[in-house]
PDB file of C-alpha atoms in Angstrom:
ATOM      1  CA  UNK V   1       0.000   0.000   0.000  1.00 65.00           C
ATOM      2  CA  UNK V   2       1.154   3.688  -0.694  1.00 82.00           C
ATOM      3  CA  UNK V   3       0.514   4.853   2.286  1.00 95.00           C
ATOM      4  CA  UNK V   4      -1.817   8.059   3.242  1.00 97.00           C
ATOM      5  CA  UNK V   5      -1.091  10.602   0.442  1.00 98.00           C
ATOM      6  CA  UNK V   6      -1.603  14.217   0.717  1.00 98.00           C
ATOM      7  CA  UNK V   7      -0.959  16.679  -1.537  1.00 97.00           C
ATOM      8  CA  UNK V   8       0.555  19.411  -2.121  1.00 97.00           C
ATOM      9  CA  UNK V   9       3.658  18.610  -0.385  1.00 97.00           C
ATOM     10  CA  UNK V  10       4.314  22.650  -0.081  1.00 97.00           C
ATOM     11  CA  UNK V  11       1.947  25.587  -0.387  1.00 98.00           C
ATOM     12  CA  UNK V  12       3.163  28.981  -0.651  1.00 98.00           C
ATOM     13  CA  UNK V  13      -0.498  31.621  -0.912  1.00 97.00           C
ATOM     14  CA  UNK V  14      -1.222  35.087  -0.646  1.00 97.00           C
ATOM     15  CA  UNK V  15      -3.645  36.215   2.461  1.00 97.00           C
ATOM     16  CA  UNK V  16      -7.114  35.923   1.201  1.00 97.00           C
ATOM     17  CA  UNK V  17      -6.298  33.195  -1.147  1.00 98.00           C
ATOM     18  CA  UNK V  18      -8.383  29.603  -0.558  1.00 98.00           C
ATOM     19  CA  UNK V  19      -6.313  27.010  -0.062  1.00 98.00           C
ATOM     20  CA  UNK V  20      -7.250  23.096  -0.327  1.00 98.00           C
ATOM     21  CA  UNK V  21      -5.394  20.179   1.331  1.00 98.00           C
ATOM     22  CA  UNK V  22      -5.960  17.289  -0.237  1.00 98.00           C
ATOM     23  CA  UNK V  23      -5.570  13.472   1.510  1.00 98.00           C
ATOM     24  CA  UNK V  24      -6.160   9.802   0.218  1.00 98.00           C
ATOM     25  CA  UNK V  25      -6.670   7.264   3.413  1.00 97.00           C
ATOM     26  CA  UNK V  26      -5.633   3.578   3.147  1.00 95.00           C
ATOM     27  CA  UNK V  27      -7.285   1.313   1.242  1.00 94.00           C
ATOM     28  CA  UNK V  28      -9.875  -0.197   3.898  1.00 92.00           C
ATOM     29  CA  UNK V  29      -9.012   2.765   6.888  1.00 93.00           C
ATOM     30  CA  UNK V  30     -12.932   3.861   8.240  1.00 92.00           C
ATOM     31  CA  UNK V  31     -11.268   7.250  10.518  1.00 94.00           C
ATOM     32  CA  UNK V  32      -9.921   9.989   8.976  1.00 96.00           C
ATOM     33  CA  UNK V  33      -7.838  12.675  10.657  1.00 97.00           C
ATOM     34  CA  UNK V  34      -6.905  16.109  10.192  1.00 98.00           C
ATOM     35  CA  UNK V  35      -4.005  17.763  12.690  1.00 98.00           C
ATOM     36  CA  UNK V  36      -1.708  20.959  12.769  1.00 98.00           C
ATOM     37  CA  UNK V  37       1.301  21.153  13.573  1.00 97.00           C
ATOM     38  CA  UNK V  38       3.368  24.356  14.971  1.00 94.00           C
ATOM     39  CA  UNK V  39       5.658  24.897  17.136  1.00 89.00           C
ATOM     40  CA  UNK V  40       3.926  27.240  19.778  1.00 87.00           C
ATOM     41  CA  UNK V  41       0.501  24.784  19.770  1.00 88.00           C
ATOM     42  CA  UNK V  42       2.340  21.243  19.179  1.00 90.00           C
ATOM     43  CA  UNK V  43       0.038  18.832  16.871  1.00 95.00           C
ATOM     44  CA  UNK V  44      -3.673  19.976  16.990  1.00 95.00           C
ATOM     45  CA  UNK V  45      -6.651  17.574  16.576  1.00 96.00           C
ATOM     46  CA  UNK V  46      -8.777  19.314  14.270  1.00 97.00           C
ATOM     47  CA  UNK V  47     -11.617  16.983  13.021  1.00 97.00           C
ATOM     48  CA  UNK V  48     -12.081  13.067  12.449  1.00 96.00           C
ATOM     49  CA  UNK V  49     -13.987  11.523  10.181  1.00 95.00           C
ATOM     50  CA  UNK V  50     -15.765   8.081  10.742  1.00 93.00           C
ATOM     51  CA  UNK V  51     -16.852   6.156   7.635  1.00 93.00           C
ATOM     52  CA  UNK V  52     -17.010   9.996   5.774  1.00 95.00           C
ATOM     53  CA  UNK V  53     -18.984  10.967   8.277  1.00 95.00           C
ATOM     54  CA  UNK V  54     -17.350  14.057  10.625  1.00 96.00           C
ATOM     55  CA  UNK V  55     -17.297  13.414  14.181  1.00 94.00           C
ATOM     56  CA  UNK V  56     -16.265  16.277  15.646  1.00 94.00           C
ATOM     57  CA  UNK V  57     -15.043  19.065  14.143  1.00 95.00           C
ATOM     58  CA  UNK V  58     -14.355  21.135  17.464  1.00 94.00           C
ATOM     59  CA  UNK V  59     -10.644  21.286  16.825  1.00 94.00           C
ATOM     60  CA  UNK V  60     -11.071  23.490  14.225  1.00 96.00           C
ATOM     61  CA  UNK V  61     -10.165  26.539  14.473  1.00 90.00           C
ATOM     62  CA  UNK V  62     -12.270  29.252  13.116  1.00 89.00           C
ATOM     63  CA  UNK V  63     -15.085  28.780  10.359  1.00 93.00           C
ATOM     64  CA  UNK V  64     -12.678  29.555   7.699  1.00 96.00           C
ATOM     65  CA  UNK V  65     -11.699  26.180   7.959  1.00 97.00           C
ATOM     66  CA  UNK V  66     -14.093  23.115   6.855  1.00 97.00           C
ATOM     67  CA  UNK V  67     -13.383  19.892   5.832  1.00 98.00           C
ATOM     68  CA  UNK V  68     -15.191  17.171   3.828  1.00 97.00           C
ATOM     69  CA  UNK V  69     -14.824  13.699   2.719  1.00 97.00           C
ATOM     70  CA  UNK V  70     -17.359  12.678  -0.013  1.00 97.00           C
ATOM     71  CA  UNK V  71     -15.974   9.032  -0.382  1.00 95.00           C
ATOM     72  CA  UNK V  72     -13.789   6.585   1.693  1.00 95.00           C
ATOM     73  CA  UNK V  73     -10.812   7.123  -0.433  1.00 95.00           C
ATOM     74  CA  UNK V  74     -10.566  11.552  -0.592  1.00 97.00           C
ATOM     75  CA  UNK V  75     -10.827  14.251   2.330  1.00 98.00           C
ATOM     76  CA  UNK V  76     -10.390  17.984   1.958  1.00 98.00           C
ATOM     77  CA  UNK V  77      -9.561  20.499   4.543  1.00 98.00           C
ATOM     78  CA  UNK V  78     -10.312  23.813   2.962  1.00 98.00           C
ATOM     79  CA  UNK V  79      -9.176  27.715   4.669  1.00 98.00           C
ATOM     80  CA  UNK V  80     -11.125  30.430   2.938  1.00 97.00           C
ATOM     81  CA  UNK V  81      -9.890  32.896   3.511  1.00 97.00           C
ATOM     82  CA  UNK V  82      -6.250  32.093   4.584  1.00 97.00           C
ATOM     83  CA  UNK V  83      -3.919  34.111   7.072  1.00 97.00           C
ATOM     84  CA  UNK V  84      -0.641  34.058   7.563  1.00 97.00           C
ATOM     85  CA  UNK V  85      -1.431  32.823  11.456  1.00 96.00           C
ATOM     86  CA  UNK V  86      -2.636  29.778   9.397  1.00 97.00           C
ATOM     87  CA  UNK V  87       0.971  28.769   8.133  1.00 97.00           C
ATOM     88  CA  UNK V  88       1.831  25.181   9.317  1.00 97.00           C
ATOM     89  CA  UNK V  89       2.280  21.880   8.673  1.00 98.00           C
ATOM     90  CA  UNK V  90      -1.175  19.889   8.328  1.00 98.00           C
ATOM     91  CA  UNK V  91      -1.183  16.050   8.302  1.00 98.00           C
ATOM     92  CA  UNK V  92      -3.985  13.875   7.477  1.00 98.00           C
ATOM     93  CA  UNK V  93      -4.125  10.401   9.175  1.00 97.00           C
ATOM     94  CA  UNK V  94      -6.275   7.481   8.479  1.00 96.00           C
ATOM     95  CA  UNK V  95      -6.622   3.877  10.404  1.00 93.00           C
ATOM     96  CA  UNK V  96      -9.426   1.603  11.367  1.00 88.00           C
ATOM     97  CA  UNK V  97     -10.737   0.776  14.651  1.00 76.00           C
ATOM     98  CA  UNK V  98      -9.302  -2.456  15.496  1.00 72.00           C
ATOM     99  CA  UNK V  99      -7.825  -2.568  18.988  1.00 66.00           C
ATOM    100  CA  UNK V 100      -3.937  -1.412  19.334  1.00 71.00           C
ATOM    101  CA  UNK V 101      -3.885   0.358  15.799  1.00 85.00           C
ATOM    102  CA  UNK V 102      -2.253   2.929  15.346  1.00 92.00           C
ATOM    103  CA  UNK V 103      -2.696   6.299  13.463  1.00 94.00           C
ATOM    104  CA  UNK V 104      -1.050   6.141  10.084  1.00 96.00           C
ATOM    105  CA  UNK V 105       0.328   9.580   8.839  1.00 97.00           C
ATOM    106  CA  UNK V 106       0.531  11.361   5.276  1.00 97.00           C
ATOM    107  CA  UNK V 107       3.688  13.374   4.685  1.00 97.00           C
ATOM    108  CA  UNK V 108       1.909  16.386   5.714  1.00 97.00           C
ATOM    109  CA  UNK V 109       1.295  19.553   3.677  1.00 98.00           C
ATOM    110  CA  UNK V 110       3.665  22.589   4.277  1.00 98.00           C
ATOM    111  CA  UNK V 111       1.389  25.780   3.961  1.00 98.00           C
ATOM    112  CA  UNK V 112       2.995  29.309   4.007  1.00 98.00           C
ATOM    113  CA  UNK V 113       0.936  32.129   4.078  1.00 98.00           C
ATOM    114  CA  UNK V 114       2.399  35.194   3.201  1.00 97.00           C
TER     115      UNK V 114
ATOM    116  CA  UNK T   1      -6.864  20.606  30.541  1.00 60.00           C
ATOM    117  CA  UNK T   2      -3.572  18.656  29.086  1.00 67.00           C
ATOM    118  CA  UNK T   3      -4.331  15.284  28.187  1.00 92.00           C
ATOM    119  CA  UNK T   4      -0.978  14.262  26.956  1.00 96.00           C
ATOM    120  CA  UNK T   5       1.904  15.259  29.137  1.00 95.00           C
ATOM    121  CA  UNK T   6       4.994  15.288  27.799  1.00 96.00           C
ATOM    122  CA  UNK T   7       7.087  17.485  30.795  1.00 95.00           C
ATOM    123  CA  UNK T   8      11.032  17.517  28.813  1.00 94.00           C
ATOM    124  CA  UNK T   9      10.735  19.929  26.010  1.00 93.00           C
ATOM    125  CA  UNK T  10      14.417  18.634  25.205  1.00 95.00           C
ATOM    126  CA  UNK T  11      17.171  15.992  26.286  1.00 95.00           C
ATOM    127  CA  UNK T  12      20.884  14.852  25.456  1.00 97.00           C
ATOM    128  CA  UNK T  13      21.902  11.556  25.784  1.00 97.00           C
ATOM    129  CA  UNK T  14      25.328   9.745  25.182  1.00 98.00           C
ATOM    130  CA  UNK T  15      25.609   7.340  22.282  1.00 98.00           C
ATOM    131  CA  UNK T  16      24.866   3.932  23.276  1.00 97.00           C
ATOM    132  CA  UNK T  17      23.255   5.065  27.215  1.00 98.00           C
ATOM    133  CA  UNK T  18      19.514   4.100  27.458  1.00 98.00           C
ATOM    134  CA  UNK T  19      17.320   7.668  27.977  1.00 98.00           C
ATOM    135  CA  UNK T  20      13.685   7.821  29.438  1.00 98.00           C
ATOM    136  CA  UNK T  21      11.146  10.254  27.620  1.00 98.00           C
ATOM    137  CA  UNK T  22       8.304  10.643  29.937  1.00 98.00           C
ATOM    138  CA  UNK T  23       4.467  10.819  29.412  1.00 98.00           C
ATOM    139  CA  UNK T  24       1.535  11.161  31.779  1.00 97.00           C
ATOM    140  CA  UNK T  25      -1.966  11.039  30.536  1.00 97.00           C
ATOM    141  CA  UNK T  26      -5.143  11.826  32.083  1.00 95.00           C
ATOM    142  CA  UNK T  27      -8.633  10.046  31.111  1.00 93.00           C
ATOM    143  CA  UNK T  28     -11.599   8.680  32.366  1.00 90.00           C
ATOM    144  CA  UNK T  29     -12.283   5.788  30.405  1.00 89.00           C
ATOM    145  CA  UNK T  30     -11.360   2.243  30.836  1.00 89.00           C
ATOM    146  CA  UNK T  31     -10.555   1.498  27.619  1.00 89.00           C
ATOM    147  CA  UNK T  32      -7.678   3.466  25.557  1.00 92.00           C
ATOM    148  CA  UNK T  33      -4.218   2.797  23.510  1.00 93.00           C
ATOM    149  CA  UNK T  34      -0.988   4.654  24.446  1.00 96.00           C
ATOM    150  CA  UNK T  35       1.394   5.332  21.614  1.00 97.00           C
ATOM    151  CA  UNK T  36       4.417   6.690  20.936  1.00 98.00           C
ATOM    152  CA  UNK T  37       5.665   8.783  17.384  1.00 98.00           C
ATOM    153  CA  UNK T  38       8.647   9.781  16.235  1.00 98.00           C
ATOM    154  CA  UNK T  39       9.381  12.392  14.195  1.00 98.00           C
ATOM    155  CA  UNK T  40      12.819  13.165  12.878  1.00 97.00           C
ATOM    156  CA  UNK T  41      13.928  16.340  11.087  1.00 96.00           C
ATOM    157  CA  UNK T  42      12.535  15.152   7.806  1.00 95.00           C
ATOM    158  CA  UNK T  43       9.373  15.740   9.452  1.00 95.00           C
ATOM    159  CA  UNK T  44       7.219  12.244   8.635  1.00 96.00           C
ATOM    160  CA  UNK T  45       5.383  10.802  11.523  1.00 97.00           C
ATOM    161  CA  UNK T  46       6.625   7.270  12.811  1.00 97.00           C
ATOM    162  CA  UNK T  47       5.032   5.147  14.762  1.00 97.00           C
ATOM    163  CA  UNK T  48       7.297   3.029  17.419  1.00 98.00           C
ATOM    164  CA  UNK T  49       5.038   1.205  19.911  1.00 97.00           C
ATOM    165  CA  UNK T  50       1.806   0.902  21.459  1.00 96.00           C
ATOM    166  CA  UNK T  51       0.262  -0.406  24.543  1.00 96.00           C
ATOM    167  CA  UNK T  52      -3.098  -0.658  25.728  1.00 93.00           C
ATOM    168  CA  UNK T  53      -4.737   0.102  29.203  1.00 93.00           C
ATOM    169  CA  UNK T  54      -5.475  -3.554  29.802  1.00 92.00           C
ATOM    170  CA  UNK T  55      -2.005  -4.915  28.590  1.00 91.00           C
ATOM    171  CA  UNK T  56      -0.145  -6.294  31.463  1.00 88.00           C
ATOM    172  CA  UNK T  57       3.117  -6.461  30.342  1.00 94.00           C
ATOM    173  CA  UNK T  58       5.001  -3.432  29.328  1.00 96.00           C
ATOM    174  CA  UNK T  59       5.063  -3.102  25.432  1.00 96.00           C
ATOM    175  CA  UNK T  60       8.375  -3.756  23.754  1.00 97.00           C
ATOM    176  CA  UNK T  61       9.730  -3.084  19.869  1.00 96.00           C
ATOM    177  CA  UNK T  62      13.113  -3.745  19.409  1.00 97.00           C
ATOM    178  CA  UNK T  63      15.294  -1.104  21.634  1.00 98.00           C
ATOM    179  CA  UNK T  64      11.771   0.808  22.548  1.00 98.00           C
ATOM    180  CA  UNK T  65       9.948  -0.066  25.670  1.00 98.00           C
ATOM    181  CA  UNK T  66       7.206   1.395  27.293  1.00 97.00           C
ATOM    182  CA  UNK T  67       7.044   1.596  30.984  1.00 97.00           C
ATOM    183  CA  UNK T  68       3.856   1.701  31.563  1.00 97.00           C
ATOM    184  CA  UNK T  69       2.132   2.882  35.480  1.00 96.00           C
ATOM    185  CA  UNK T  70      -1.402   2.586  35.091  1.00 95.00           C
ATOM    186  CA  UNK T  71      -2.462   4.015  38.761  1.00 94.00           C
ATOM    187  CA  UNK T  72       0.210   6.738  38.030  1.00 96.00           C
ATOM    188  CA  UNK T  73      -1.252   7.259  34.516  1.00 96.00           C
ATOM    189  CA  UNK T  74       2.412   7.418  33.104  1.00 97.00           C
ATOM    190  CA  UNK T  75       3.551   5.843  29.717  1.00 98.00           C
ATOM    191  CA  UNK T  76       7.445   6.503  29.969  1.00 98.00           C
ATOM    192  CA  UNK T  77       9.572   5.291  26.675  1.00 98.00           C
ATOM    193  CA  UNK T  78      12.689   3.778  26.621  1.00 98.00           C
ATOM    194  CA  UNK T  79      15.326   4.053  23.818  1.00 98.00           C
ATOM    195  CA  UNK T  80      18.221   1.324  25.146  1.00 97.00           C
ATOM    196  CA  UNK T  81      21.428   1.686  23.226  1.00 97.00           C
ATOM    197  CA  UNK T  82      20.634   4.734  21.892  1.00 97.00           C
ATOM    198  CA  UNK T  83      22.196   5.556  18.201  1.00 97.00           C
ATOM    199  CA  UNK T  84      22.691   9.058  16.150  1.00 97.00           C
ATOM    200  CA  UNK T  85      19.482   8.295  14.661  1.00 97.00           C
ATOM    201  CA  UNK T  86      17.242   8.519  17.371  1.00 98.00           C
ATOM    202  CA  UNK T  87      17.658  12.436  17.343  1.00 98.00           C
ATOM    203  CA  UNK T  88      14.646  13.222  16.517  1.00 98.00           C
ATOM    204  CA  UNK T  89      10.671  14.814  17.701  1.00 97.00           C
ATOM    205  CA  UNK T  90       9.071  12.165  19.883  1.00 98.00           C
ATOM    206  CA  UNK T  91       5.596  12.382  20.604  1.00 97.00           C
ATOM    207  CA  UNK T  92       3.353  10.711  23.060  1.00 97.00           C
ATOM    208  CA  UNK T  93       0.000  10.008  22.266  1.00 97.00           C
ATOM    209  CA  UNK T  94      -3.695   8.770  23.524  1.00 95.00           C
ATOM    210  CA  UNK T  95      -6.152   6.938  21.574  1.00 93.00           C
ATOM    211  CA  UNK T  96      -9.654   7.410  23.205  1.00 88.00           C
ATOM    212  CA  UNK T  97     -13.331   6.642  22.694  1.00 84.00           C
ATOM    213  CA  UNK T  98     -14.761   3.611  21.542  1.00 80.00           C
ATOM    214  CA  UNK T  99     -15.391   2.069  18.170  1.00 76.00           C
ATOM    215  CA  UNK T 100     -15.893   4.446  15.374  1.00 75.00           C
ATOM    216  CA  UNK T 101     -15.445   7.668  17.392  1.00 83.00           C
ATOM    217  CA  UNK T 102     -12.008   6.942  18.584  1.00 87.00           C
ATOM    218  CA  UNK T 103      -9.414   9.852  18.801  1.00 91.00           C
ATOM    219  CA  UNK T 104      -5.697  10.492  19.006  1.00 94.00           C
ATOM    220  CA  UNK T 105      -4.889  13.042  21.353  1.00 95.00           C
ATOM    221  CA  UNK T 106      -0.431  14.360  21.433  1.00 96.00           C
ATOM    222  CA  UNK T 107       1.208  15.525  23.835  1.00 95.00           C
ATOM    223  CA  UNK T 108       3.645  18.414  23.178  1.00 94.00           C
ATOM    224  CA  UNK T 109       6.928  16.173  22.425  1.00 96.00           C
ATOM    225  CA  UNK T 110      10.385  15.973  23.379  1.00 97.00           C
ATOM    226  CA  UNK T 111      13.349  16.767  21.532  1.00 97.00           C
ATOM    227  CA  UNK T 112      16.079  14.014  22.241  1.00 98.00           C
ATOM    228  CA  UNK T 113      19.509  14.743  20.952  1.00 98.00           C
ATOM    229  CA  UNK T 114      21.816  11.931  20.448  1.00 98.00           C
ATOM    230  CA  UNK T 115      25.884  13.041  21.206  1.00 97.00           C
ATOM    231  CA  UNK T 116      28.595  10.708  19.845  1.00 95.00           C
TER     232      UNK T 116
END
């Protein structure tokens, strides 16, 4: 298996601009994860999908953020309009809910806002 | 309130010594996983080893073993032998819920440098 993919590796935008993070899960992996990562905040939770279905999306930080996942095998997480406070890293994990399994992480997406 | 723990923002250990990274967590259910990540400068997310709250023995992987304290709520790894590789971000981590609304909650990490 390939892994979980995201993409773009790097994103440099403009404040104001949309930006879309893209993820593919694991074949056969029913959760889906979105996290932050910066240094002052550490790795952030921001929503979980179960079997496309969101969770909770309390993480997130401000409604310019939203995130979808129309099929089992593609998530979004969208920021419209993006800030330069919004510059991070953003991972996407997937796994299933078998006992002891672990979270398996994308390569995470780079996003500078400038 | 901090679920995740992680109190050593950074350590040094000596090539080949064995170092302790330690992790409290705090949760009310019965059930959960403890994990540990590690994340080197190239910035992917590892995973090393897990236990869960009803495992009796302490997990081991290789030269990573978790010392786990239930009634102290503390999941402390071990590195033995540690090698110029294990510099890196390592991150504790909580897996809680139940089935289909499980979540992974990190602490804060610690930054282990490896001297030679």
């Amino acid at each position: 298996d390939a892994g979980v993919i995201q993409s773009p590796r790097h994103e440099v935008t403009e404040m104001g601009q949309e930006v879309t993070l893209r993820c593919k899960p694991i074949s056969g992996h029913n959760s889906l994860f979105w996290y932050r990562q910066t240094m002052m905040r550490g790795l952030e939770l921001l929503i979980y999908f179960n079997n496309n279905v969101p969770i909770d999306d309390s993480g997130m930080p401000e409604d310019r953020f939203s995130a979808k996942m129309p099929n089992a095998s593609f998530s979004t997480l969208k920021i419209q309009p993006s800030e330069p406070r919004d510059s991070a890293v953003y991972f996407c994990a997937s796994t299933t809910t078998g006992r002891g399994t672990e979270a398996f992480f994308g390569q995470g997406t780079r996003l500078t806002v400038v | 309130a901090q679920k995740i723990t992680q109190t050593q923002p950074g350590m040094f250990v000596q090539e080949k010594e064995a170092v302790t990274l330690d992790c409290t967590y705090d949760t009310s259910d019965q059930s959960y996983g403890l994990f540990w990540y590690k994340q080197p400068s190239s910035g992917e997310m590892i995973f090393l080893i897990y236990q869960g709250s009803y495992d009796e023995q302490n997990a081991t992987e290789g030269r990573y073993s978790l010392n786990f304290q239930k009634a102290r709520k503390s999941a402390n790894l071990v590195i033995s032998a540690s090698q110029l590789g294990d510099s890196a971000m390592y991150f504790c981590a909580m897996r809680e819920g139940s089935s289909g609304t499980y979540k992974y909650i990190f602490g804060t990490g610690t930054r282990l440098k490896v001297l030679a």
